[in-house]
Coordinates of C-alpha atoms in Angstrom, one line a residue:
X1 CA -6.5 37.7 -8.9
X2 CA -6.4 34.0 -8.4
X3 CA -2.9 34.2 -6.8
X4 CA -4.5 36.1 -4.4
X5 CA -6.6 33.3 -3.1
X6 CA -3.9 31.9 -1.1
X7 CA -4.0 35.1 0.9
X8 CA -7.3 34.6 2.2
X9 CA -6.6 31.7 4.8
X10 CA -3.7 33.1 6.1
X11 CA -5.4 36.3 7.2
X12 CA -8.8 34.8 8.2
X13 CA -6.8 33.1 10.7
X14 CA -4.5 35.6 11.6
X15 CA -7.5 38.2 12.4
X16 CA -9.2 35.8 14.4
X17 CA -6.6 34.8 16.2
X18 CA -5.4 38.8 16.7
X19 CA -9.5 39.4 17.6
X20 CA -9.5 36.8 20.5
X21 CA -6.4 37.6 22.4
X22 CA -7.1 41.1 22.3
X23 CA -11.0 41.9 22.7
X24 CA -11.6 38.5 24.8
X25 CA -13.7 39.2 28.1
X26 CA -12.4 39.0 31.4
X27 CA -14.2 37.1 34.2
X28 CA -15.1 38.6 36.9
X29 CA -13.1 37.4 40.5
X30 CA -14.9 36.0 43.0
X31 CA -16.3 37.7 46.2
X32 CA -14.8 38.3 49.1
X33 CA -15.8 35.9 51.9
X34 CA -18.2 37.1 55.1
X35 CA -16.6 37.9 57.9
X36 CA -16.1 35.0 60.8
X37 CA -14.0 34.4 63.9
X38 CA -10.3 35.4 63.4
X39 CA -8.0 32.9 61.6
X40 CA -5.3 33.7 64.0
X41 CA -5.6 32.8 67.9
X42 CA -5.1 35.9 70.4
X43 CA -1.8 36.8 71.6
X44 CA -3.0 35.6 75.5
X45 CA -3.7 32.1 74.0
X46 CA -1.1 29.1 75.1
X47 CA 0.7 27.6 72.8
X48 CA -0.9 24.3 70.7
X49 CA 1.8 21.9 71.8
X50 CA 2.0 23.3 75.7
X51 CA 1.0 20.9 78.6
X52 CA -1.9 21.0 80.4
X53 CA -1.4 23.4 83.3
X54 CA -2.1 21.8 86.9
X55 CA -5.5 22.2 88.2
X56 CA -6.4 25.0 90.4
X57 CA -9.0 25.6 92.9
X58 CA -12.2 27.3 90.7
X59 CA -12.6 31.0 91.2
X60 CA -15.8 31.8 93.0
X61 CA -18.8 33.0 90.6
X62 CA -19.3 36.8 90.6
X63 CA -22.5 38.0 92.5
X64 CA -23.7 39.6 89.2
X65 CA -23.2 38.2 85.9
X66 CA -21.4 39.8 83.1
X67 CA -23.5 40.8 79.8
X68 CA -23.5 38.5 77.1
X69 CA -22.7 40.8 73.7
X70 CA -25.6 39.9 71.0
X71 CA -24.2 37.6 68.4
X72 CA -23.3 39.5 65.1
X73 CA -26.1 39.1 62.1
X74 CA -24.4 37.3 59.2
X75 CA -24.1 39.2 55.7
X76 CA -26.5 38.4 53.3
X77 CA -25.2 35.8 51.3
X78 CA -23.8 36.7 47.5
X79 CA -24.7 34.1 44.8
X80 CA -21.8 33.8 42.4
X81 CA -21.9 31.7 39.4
X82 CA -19.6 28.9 39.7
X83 CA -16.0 29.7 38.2
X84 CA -12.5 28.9 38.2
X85 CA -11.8 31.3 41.1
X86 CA -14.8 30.5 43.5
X87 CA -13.2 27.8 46.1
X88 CA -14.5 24.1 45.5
X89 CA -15.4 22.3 48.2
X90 CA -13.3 19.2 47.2
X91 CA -9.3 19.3 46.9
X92 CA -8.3 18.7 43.6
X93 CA -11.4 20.1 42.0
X94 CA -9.2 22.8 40.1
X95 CA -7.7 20.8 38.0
X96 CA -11.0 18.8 36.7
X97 CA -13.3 21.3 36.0
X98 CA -12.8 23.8 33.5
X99 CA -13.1 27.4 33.3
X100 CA -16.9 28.3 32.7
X101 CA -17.1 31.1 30.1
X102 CA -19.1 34.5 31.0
X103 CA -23.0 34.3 30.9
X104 CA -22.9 36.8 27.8
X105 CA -18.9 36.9 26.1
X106 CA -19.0 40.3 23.6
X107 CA -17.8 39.2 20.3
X108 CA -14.3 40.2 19.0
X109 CA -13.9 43.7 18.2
X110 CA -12.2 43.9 14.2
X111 CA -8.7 45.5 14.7
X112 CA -8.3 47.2 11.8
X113 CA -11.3 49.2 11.8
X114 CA -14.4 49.6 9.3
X115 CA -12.1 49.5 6.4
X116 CA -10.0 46.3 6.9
X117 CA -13.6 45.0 8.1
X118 CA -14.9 46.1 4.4
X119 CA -11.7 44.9 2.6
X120 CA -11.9 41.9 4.4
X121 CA -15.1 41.1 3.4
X122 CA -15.0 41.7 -0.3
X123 CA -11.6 40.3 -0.9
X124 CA -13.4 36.5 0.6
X125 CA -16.1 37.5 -2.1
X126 CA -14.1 38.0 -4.8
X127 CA -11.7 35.2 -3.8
X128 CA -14.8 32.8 -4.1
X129 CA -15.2 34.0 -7.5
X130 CA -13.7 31.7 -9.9
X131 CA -11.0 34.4 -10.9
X132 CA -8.1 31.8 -12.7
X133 CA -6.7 32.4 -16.4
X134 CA -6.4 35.3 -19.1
X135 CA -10.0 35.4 -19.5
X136 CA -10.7 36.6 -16.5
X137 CA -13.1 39.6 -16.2
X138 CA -13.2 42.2 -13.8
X139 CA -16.1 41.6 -11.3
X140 CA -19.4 43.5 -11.4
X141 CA -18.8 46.7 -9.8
X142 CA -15.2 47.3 -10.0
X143 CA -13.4 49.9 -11.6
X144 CA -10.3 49.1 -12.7
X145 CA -7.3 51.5 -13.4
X146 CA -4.4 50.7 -15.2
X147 CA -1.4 52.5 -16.0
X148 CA 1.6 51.0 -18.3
X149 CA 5.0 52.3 -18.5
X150 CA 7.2 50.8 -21.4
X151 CA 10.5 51.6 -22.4
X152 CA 12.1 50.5 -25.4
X153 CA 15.1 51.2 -27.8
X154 CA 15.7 50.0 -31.3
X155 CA 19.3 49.4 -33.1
X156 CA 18.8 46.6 -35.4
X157 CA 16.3 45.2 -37.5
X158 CA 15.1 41.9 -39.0
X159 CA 15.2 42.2 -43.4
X160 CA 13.1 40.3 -45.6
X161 CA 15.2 37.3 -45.4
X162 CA 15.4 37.2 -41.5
X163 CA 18.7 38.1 -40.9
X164 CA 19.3 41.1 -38.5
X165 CA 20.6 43.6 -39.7
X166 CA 21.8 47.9 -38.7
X167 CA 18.3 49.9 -38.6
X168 CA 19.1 51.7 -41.9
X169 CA 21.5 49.6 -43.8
X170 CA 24.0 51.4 -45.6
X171 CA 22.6 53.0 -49.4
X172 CA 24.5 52.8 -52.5
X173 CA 24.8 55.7 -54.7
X174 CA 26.7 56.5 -58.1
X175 CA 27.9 60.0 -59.4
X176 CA 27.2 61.4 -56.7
X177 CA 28.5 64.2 -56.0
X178 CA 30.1 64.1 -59.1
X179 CA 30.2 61.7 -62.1
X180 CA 32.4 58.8 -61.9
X181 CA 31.8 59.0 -57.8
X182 CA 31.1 56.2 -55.5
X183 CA 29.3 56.9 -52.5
X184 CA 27.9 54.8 -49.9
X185 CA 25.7 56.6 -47.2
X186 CA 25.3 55.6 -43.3
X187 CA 22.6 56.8 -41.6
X188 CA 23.0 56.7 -38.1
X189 CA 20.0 56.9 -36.0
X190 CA 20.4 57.6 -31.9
X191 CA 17.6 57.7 -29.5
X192 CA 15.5 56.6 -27.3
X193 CA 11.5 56.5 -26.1
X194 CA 8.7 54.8 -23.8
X195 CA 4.8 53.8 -24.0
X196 CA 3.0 55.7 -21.3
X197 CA -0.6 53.6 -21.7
X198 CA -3.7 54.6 -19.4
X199 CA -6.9 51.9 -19.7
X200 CA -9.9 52.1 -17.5
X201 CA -12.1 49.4 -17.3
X202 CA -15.3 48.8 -15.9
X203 CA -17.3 45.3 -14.6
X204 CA -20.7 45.7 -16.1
X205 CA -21.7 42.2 -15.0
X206 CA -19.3 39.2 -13.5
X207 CA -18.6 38.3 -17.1
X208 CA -18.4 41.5 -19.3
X209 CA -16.3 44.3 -18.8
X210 CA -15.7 47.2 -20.9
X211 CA -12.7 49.6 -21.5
X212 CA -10.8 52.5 -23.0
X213 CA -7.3 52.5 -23.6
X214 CA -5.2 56.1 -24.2
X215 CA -1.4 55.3 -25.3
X216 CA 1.0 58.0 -25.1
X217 CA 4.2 57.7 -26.6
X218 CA 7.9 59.7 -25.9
X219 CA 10.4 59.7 -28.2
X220 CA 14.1 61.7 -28.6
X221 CA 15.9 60.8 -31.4
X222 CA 18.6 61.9 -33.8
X223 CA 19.6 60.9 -37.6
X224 CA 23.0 61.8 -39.0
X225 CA 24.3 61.0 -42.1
X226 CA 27.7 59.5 -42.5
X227 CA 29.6 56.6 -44.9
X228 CA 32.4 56.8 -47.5
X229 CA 32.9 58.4 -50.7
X230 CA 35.7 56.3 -53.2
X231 CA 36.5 54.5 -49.8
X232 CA 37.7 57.2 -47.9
X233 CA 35.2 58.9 -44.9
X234 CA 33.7 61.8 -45.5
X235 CA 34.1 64.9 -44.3
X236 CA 32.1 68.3 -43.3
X237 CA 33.1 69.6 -46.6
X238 CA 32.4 66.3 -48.2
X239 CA 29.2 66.2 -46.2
X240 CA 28.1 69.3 -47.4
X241 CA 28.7 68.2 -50.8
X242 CA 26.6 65.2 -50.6
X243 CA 23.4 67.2 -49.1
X244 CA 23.6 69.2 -52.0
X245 CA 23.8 66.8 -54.2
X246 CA 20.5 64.7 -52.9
X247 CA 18.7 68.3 -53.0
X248 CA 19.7 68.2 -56.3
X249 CA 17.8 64.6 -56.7
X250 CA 14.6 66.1 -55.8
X251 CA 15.1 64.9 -52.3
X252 CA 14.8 67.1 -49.1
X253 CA 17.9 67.2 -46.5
X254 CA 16.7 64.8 -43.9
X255 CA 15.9 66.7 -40.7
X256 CA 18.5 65.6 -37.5
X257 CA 16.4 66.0 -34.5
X258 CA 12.7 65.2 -33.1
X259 CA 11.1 65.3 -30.2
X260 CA 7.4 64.5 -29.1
X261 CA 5.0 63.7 -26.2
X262 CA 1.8 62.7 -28.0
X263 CA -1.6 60.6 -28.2
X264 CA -1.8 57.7 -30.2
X265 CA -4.9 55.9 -31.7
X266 CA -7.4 55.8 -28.4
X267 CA -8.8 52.1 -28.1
X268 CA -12.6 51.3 -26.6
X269 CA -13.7 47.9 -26.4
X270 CA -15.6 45.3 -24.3
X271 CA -14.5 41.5 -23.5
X272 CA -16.9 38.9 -22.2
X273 CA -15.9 35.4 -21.2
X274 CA -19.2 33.8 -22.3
X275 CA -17.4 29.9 -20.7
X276 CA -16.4 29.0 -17.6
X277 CA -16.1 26.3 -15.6
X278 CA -13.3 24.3 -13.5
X279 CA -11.6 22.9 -16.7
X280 CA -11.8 25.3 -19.3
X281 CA -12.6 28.8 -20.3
X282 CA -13.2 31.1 -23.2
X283 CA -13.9 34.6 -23.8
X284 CA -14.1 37.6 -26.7
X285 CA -12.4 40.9 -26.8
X286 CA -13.4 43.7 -29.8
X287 CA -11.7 46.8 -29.6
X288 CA -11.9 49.9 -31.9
X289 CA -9.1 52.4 -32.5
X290 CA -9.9 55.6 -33.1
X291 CA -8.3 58.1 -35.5
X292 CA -6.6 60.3 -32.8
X293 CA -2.9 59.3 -33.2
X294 CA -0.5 61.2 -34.9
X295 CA 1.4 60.3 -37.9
X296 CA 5.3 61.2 -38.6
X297 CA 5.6 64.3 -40.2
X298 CA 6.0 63.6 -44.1
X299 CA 8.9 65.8 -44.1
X300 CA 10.9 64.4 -40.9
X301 CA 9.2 60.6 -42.1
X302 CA 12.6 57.9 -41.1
X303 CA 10.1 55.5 -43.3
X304 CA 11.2 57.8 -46.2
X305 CA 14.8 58.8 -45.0
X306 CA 13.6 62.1 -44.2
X307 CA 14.4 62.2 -40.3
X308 CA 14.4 60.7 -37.3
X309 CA 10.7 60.8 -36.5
X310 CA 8.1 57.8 -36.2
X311 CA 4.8 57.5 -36.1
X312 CA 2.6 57.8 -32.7
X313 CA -1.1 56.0 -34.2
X314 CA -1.9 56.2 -37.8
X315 CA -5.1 58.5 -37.6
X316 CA -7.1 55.6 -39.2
X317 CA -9.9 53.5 -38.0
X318 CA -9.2 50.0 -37.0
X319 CA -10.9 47.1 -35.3
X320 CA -9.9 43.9 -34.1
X321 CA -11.0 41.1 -32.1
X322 CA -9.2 38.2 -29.9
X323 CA -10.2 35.1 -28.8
X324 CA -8.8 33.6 -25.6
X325 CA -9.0 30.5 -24.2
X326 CA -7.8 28.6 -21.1
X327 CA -7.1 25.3 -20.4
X328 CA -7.0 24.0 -16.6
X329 CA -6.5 20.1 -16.6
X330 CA -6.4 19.8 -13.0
X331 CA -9.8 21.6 -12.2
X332 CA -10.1 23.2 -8.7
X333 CA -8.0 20.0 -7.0
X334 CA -4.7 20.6 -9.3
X335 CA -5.1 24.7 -10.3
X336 CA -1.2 25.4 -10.0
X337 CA -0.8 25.0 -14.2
X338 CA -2.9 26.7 -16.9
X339 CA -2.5 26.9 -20.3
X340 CA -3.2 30.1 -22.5
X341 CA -3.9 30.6 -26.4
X342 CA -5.3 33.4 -28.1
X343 CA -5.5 34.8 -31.4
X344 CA -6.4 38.0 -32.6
X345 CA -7.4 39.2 -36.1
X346 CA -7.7 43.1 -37.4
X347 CA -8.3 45.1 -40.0
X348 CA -7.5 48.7 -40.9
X349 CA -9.7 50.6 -43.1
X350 CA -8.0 52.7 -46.4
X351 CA -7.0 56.5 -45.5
X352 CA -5.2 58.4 -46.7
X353 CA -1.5 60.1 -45.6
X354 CA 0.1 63.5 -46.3
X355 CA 3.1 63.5 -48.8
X356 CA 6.5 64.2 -48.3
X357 CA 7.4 68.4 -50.1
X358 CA 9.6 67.1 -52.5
X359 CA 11.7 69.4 -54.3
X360 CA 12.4 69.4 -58.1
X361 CA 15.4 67.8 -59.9
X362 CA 18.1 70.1 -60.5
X363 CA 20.6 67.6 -61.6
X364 CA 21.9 68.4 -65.5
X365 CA 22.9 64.9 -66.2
X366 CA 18.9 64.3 -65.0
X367 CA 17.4 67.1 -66.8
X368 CA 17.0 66.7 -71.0
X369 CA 17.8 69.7 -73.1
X370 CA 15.3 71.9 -74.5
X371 CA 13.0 71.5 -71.8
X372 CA 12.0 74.8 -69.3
X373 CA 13.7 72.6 -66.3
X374 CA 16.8 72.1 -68.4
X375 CA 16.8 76.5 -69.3
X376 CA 15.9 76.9 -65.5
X377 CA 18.7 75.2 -63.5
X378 CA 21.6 74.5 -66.5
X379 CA 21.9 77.8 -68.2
X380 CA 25.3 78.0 -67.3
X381 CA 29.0 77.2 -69.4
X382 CA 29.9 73.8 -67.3
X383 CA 26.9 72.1 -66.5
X384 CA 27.3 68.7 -67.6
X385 CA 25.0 67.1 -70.6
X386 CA 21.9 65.1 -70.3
X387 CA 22.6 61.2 -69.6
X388 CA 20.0 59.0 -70.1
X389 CA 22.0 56.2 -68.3
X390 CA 22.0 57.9 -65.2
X391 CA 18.9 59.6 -65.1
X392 CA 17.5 56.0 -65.6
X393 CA 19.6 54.4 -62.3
X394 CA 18.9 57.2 -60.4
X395 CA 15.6 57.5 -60.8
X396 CA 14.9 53.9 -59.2
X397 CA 16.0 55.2 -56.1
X398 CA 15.0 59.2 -56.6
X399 CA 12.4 59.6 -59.0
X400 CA 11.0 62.9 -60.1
X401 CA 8.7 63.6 -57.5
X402 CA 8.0 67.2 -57.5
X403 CA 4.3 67.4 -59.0
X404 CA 2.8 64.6 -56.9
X405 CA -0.5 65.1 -54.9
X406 CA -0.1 66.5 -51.2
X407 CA -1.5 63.0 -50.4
X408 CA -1.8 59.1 -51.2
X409 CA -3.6 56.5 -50.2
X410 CA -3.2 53.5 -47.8
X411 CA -4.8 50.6 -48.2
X412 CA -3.5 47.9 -45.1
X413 CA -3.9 44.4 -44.9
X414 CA -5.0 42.3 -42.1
X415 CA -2.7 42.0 -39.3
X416 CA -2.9 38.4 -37.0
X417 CA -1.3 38.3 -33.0
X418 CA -1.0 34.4 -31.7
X419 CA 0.1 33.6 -28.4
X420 CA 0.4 30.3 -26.7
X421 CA 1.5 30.1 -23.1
X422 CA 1.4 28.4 -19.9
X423 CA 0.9 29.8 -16.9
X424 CA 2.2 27.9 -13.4
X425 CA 0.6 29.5 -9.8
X426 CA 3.0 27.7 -7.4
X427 CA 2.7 27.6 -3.6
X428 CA 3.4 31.2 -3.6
X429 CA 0.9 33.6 -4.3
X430 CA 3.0 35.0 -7.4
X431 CA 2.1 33.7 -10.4
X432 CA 4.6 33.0 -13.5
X433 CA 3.5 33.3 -17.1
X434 CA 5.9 32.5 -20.3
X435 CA 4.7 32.7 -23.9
X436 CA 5.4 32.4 -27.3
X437 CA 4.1 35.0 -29.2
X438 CA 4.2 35.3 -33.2
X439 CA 2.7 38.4 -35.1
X440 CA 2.0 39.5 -38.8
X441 CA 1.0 42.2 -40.5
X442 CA 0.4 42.4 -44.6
X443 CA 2.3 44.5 -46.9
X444 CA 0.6 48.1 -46.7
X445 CA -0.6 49.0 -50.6
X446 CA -0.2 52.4 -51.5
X447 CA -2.3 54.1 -54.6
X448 CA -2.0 57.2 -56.2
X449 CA -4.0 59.6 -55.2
X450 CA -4.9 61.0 -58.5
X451 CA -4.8 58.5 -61.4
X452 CA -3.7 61.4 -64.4
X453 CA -1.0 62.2 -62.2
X454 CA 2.8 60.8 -63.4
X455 CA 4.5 61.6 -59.9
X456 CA 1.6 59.9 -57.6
X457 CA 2.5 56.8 -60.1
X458 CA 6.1 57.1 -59.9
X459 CA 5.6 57.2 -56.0
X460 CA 3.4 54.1 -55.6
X461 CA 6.2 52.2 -57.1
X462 CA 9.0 53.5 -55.4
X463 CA 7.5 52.4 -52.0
X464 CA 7.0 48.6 -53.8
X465 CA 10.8 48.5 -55.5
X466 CA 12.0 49.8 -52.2
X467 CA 9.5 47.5 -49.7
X468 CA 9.0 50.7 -47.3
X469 CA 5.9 48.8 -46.1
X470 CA 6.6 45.3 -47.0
X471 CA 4.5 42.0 -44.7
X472 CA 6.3 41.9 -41.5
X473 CA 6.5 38.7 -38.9
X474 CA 8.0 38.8 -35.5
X475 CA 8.7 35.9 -33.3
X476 CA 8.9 37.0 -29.4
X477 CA 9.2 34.6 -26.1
X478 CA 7.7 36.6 -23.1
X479 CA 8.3 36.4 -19.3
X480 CA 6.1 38.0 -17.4
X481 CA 4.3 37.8 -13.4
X482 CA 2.5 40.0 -11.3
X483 CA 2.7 41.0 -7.4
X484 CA -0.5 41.1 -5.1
X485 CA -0.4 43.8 -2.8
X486 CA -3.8 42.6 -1.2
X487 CA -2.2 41.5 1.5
X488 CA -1.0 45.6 3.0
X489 CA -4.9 46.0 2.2
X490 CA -3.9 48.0 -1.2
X491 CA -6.3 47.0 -3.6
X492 CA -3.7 46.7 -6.6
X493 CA -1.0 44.8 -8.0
X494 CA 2.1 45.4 -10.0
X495 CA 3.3 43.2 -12.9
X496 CA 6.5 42.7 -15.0
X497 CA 7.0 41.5 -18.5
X498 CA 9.8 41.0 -20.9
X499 CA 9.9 40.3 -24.5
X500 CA 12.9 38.7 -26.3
X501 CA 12.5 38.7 -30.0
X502 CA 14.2 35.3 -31.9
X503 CA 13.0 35.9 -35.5
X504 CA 11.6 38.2 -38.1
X505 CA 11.2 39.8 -41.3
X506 CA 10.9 43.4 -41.8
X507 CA 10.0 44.2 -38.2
X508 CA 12.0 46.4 -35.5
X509 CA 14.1 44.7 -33.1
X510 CA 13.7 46.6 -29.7
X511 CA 15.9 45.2 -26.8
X512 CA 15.3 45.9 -24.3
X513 CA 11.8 45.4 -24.8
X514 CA 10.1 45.4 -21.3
X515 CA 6.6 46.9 -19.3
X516 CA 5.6 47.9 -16.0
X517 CA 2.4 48.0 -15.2
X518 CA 0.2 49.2 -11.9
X519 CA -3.2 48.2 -11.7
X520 CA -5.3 49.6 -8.7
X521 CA -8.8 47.9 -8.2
X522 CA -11.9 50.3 -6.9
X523 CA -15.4 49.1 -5.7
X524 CA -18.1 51.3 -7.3
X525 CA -21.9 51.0 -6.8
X526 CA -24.2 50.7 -3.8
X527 CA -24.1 46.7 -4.8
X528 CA -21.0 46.6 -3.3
X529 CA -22.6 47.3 0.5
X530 CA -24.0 43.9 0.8
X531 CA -23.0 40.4 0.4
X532 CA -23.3 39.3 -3.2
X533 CA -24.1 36.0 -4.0
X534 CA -21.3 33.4 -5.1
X535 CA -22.0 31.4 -8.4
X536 CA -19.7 28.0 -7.8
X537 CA -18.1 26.4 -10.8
X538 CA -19.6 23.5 -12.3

């Protein structure tokens, strides 16, 4: 909004100036003169420069004298004001004295109509407002609608050490699918999706607004499982062998497709910028997710290898509040350069998720003998003996899993979001923002559901060996600015922003990683019929 500001001149002028020229009154011309002897001399009259012509005896009088014709009454004389176009009586007087205006001059007709007269009028109000910074607030009485579209694509990620790395790095595997085997598994994941977000927001008073936020996310995506057994690639048949073989594990064939349109965790909130004036500002957001997303399916789950489908919203609550300040050395007679900081801390409460269907081990080198497993899936001449050895490696990586709880718990950590940026409103009413922007989130815990349950044990540690939900840090530099389009008399604007992520550990790298966003401002409220008044910065 406060790039906006250097609208407002250009227009007051330039309707004013369009007002006058066109709606100006006309003065009235001046009378015609009464009527007098003829300018011209008759046609029997001698010429000017003639002589005299030689003098002649006079004619005798007549007996009778003609009838003298009464003279003519004069018009009534018409009082004019004094103007440009009445004659002056001395030469020259034209150029002295100016043109005297009408008695009663009609003021300018508006050329746009009642609503250009309305917009007019409440963009100088909100223009007086002192709008500058991130902590703005939407005005009281305006309803704000805001609509977010964000497309993003994912192919490499940053590991615990910070370097980056494929999405799903290759896994390492050992007699499988047959003893002595070495076989090294490459998931490759394709696909692609966007953030659709809605948020409406609302001005209560000039300093508090409040919100509600719905995101929406779309995702297509793939997972196929290639890589190399004994160094060679593998093939169908080869394929085929090793899907058996992790089915064999205990582990489900991962699922190749998904799919989805769907609702994340909805967000309300309320921010209030309780500071203001020239130099500096502050203000407080708190927001509260609400359990309406929609987790992965446990059974297509990429956190657990299982497919290609992520999570849209966890179904938990959340809540989460951000300071934000703004720092504007130069007051109102230097406002071109601001700078930005905020920091925002949250918390997610402890729910609980539903657990991958995992199927039981049918492995004979897994399964020890006299046992109703071992009499269930080896009762046959070549099934290969119990081995200790390799039931111990291969359980680090694919435990028995097949009596554990249809759920387990969550317990999250807190999560922190810093950003420190500057933001620069040249001569040009587009402003320009760049950040720095540096985000963590605690290693998720999980529990066991049930505590006299092996499996839900057996699980908990397999997520910790494997650091499926490890602390994550990313480091991201953003670009962003926004476009009035006050001045077509569209109350709205549309803003850009890129992201560019330069360090991490354990976090997605999505490139590109960019947003669109349309916001459209709408007056609400009988308030907004009159003139408000303007508080001025101190």
């Amino acid at each position: 909004m406060r790039a906006f500001r250097l609208f407002a001149p250009l227009f007051t002028a330039g309707a004013l100036a369009l007002g006058t020229t066109a709606w100006a009154q006309p003065v009235d011309p001046a009378p015609d003169p009464p009527p007098g002897p003829p300018a011209d001399p008759p046609p029997d009259a001698p010429p000017a420069d003639a002589p005299p012509p030689p003098p002649a005896d006079p004619p005798e009088p007549p007996a009778t004298p003609p009838p003298v014709p009464p003279a003519p009454t004069p018009a009534p004389e018409k009082k004019e004001p004094e103007t440009a176009a009445a004659a002056p009586s001395a030469p020259g007087a034209e150029a002295k004295r100016p043109p005297a205006p009408p008695e009663k001059a009609a003021a300018p007709k508006p050329s746009g109509g009642v609503y250009t007269t309305y917009f007019d009028r409440k963009l100088e109000e909100l223009l007086s407002l002192p709008l500058w910074g991130n902590t703005t607030q939407l005005p009281a009485g305006v309803f704000k609608i805001r609509y977010e579209y964000n497309p993003a694509k994912a192919n490499t990620f940053f590991d615990g050490q910070g370097n980056e790395i494929p999405l799903l790095p290759p896994i390492e595997l050992t007699d499988i699918p047959s003893p002595g085997d070495e076989l090294t598994i490459q998931p490759d994941v394709q696909g692609k999706g966007a953030g659709h977000t809605l948020q409406f927001g609302y001005g209560i008073t000039d300093p508090l607004d409040v919100f509600i936020e719905l995101p929406f996310t779309k995702i297509d995506s793939t997972l196929e499982l290639n890589g190399e057994q004994n160094g060679r690639p593998i093939g169908e048949l080869t394929r085929a062998g090793i899907i058996a073989a992790i089915e064999d594990n205990g582990r489900p064939a991962p699922k190749e497709k998904f799919s989805g349109f769907d609702l994340g965790d909805i967000i309300i909130g309320a921010s209030y910028n309780y500071k203001r004036n020239k130099h500096f500002s502050a203000a407080t957001v708190g927001r509260v997710f609400l359990p309406t997303g929609h987790p992965a399916d446990p059974d297509n789950d990429f956190t657990f290898l299982l497919g290609p489908e992520l999570d849209r919203g966890l179904g938990a609550w959340t809540a989460n509040t951000t300071q934000v300040f703004d720092v504007r050395p130069g007051g109102t007679d230097f406002p071109w350069v601001i700078f930005n900081f905020e920091v925002t801390a949250g918390y997610r409460f402890a729910y609980e998720r539903d657990a991958p269907t995992w199927l039981p081990v049918r492995n004979c080198a897994r399964i020890a003998p006299n046992t109703p497993e071992r009499a269930q899936f080896c009762n046959f001449a070549l099934a290969p003996p119990f081995d200790a050895g390799a039931d111990a490696e291969l359980s680090s990586i694919l435990p028995d899993l097949e009596d554990m709880s249809s759920t387990y718990k969550v317990e999250p950590g807190i999560n922190v979001d810093t950003l420190v940026g500057v933001t620069i409103e040249p001569g040009i009413p587009i402003p320009i923002q760049v950040g720095w922007q540096f985000q963590r989130a605690e290693a998720v815990t999980v529990r066991p559901k049930d505590r006299n349950n092996d499996a839900d044990f057996r699980f908990a540690a397999l997520t910790r060996e494997l650091e499926l939900f490890a602390a994550s840090e990313l480091h991201t530099i953003g670009v962003g600015t926004a476009i009035p389009l006050f001045p077509l008399y569209v109350p709205a604007s549309l803003q850009f922003t890129a992201r560019f992520p330069v360090a991490g550990k354990n976090s997605l790298i999505l490139k590109p990683n960019i947003s669109f966003v349309l916001e459209v401002y709408l007056p609400i409220g009988d308030a907004w019929m009159e003139p408000r008044e303007i508080k001025k910065e101190e």
